[in-house]
Short mmCIF file of N, CA and C in Angstrom, two decimals:
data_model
loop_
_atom_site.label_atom_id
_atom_site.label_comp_id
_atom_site.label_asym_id
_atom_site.label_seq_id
_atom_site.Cartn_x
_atom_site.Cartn_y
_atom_site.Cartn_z
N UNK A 1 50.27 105.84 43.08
CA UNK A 1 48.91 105.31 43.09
C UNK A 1 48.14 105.90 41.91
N UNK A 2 47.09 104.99 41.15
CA UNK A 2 46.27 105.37 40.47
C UNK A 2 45.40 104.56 40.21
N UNK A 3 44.02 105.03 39.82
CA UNK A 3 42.93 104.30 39.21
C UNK A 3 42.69 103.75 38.20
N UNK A 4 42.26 102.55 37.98
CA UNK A 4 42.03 101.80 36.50
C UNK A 4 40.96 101.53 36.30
N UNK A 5 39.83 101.66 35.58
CA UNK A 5 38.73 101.14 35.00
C UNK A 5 37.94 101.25 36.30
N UNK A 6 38.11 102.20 37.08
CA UNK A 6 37.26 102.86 37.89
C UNK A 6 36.62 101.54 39.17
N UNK A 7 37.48 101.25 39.20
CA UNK A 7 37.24 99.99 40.26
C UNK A 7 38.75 99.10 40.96
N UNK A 8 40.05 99.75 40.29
CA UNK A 8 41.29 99.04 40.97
C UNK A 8 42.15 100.20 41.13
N UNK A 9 42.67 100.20 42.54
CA UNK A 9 44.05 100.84 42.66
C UNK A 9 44.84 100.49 42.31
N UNK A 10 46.38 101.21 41.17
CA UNK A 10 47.11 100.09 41.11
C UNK A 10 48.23 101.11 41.75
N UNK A 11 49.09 100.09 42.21
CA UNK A 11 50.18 100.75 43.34
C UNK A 11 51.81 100.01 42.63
N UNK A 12 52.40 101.59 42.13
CA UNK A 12 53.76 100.65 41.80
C UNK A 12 54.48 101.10 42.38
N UNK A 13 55.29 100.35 43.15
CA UNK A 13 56.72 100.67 44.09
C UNK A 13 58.06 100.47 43.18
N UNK A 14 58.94 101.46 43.08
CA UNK A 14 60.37 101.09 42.04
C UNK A 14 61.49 101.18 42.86
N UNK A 15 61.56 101.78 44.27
CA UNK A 15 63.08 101.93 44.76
C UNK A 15 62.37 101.94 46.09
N UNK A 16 63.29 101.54 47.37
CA UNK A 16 62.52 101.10 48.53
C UNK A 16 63.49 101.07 49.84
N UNK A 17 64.70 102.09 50.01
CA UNK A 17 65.84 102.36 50.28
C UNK A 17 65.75 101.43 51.88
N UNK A 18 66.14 100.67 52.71
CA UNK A 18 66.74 100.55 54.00
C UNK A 18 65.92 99.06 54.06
N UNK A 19 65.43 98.18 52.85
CA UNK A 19 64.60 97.36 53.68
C UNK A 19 63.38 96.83 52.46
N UNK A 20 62.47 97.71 53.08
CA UNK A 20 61.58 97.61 52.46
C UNK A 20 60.00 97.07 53.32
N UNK A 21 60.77 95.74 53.61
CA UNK A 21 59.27 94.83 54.27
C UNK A 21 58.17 95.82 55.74
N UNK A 22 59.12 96.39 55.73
CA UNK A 22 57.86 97.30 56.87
C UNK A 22 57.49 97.97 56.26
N UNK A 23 57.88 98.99 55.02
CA UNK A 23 57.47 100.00 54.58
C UNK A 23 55.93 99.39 53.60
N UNK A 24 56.56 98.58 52.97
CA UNK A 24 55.40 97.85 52.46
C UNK A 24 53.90 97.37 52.88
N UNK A 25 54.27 97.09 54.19
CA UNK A 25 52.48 97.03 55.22
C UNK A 25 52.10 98.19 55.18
N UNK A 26 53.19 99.14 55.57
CA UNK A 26 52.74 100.79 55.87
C UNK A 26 51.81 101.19 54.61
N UNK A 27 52.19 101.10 53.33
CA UNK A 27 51.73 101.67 52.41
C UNK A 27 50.83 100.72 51.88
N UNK A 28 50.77 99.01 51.84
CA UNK A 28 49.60 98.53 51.79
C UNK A 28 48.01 98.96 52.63
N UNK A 29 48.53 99.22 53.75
CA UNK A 29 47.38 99.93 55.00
C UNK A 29 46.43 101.30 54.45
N UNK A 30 47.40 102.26 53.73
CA UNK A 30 47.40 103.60 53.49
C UNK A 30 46.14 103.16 52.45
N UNK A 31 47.22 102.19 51.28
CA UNK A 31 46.53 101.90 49.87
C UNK A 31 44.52 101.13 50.20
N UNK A 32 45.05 100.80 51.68
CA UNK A 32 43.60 99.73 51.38
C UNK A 32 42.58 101.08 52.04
N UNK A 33 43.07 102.00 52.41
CA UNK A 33 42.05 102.78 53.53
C UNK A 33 41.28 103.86 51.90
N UNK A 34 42.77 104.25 50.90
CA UNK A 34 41.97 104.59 50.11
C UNK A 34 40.88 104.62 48.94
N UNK A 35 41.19 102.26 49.34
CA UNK A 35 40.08 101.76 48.31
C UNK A 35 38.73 101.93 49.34
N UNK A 36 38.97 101.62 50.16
CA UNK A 36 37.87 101.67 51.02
C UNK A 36 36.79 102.89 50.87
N UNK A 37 37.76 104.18 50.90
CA UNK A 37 36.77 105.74 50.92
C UNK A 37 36.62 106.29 49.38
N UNK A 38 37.29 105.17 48.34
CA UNK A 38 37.04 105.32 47.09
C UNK A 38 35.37 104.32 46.09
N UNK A 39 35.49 103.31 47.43
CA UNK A 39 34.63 102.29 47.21
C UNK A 39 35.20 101.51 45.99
N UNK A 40 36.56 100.97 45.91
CA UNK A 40 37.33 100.42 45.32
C UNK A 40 37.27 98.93 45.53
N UNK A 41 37.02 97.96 44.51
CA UNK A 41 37.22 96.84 44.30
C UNK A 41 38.02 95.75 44.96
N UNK A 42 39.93 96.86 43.49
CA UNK A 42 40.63 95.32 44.26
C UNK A 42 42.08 96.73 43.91
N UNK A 43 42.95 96.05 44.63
CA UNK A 43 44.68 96.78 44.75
C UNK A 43 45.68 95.68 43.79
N UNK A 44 45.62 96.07 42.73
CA UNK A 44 46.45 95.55 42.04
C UNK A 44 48.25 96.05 42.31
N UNK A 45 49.26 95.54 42.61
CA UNK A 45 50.61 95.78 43.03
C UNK A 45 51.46 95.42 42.47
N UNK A 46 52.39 96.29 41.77
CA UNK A 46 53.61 96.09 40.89
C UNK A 46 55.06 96.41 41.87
N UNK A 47 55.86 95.50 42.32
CA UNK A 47 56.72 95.81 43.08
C UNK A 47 58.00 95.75 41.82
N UNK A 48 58.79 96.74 41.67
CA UNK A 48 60.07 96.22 40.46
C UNK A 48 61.08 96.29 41.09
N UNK A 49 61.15 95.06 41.86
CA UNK A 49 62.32 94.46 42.48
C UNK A 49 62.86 92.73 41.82
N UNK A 50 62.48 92.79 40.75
CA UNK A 50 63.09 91.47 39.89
C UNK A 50 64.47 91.71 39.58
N UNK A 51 64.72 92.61 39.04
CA UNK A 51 66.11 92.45 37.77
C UNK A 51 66.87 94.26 38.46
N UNK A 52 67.31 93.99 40.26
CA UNK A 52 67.59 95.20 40.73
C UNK A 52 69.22 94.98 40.62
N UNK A 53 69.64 96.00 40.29
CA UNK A 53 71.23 95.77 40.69
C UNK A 53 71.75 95.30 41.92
N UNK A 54 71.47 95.48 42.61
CA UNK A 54 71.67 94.78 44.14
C UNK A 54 70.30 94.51 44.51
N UNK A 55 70.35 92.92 44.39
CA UNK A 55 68.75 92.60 44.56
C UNK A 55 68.75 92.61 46.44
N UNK A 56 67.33 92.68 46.94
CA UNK A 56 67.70 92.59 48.17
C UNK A 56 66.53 91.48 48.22
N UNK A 57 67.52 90.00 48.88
CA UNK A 57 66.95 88.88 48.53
C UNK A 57 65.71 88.41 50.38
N UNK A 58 65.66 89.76 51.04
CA UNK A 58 65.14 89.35 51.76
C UNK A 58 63.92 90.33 52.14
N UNK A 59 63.88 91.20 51.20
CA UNK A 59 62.17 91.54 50.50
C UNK A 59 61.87 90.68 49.40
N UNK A 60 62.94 90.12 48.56
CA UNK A 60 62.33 89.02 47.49
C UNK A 60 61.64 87.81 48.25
N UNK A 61 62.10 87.57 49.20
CA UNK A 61 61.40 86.56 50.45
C UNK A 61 59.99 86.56 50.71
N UNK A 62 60.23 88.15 51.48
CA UNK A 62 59.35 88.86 52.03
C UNK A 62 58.04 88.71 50.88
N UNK A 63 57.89 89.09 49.80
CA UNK A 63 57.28 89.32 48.64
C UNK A 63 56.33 88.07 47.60
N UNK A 64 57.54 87.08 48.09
CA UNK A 64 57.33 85.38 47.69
C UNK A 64 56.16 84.65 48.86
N UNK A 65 56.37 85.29 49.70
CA UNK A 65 56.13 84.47 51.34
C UNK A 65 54.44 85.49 51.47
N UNK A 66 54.10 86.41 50.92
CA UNK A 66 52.99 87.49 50.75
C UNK A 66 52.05 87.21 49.79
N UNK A 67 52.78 85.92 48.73
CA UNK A 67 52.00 85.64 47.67
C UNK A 67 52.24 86.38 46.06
N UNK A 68 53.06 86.85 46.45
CA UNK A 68 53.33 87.67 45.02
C UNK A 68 54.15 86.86 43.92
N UNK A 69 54.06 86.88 42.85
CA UNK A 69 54.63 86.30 41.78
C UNK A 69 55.24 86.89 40.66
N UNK A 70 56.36 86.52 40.27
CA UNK A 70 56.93 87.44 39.25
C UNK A 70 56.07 87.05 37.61
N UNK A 71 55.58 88.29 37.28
CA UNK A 71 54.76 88.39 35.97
C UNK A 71 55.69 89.46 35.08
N UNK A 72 55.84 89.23 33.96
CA UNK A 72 55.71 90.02 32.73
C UNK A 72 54.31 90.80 32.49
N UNK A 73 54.64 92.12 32.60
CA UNK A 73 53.34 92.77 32.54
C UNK A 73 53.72 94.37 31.46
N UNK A 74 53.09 94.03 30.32
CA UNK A 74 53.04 94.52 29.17
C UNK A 74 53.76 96.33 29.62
N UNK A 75 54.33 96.80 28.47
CA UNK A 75 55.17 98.17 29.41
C UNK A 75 55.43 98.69 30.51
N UNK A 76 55.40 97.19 31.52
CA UNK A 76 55.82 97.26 32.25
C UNK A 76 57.27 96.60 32.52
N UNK A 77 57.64 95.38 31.87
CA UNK A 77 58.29 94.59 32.34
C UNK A 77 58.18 93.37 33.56
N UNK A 78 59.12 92.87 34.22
CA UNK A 78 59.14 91.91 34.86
C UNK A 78 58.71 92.46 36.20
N UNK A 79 57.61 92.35 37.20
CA UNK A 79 58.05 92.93 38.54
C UNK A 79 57.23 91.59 39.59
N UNK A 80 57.01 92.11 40.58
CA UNK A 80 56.81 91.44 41.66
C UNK A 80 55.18 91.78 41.23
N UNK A 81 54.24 90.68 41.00
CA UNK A 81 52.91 91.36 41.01
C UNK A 81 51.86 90.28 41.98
N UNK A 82 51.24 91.07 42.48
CA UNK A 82 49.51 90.56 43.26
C UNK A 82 48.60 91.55 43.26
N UNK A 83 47.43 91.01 42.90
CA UNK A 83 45.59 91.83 42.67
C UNK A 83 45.26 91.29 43.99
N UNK A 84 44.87 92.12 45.22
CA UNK A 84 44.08 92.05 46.23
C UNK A 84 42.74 92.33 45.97
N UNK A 85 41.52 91.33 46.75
CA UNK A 85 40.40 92.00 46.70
C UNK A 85 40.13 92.76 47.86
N UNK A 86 39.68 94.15 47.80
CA UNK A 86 39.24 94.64 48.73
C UNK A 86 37.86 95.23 48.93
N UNK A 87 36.91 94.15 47.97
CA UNK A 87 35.78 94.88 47.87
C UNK A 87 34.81 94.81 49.70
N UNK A 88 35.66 94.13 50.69
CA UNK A 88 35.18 93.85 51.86
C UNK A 88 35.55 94.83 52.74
N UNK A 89 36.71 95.78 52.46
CA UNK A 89 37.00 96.68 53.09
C UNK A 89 36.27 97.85 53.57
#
């Protein structure tokens, strides 16, 4: 986790061992409680599960089905990305 321009969390996940799709609410929950007591905007999310050696095609599901879209994102590369707003939180 970290702050950008003092108004977005951005949250990057790179390895996600047994799964994934539960762990992911878990730490979306965590991420939104700390925009909330940060008075944070929006949760920007980089998942880098595009180009995995053993892709696991049922968090790629999971991830597709959540709204996320695969972007090219500058030193970053290819990953799974979505900007949540949470300025309601």
């Amino acid at each position: 986790f970290w702050v950008k321009h003092s108004r977005t969390l951005v949250v990057e996940l790179a390895h996600i061992d047994g799964g994934g799709e539960g762990v992911l609410l878990a730490i979306q929950r965590i991420a939104k409680d700390i925009c909330a007591k940060k008075n944070l905007e929006e949760m920007e999310c980089l998942v880098y599960a595009v180009s995995c050696a053993r892709p696991n095609m049922k968090l790629r599901a999971h991830l597709v089905k959540r709204g996320f879209e695969i972007k090219n994102v500058p030193h970053k590369g290819e990953v799974f990305y979505k900007v949540f707003d949470v300025s309601g939180t």
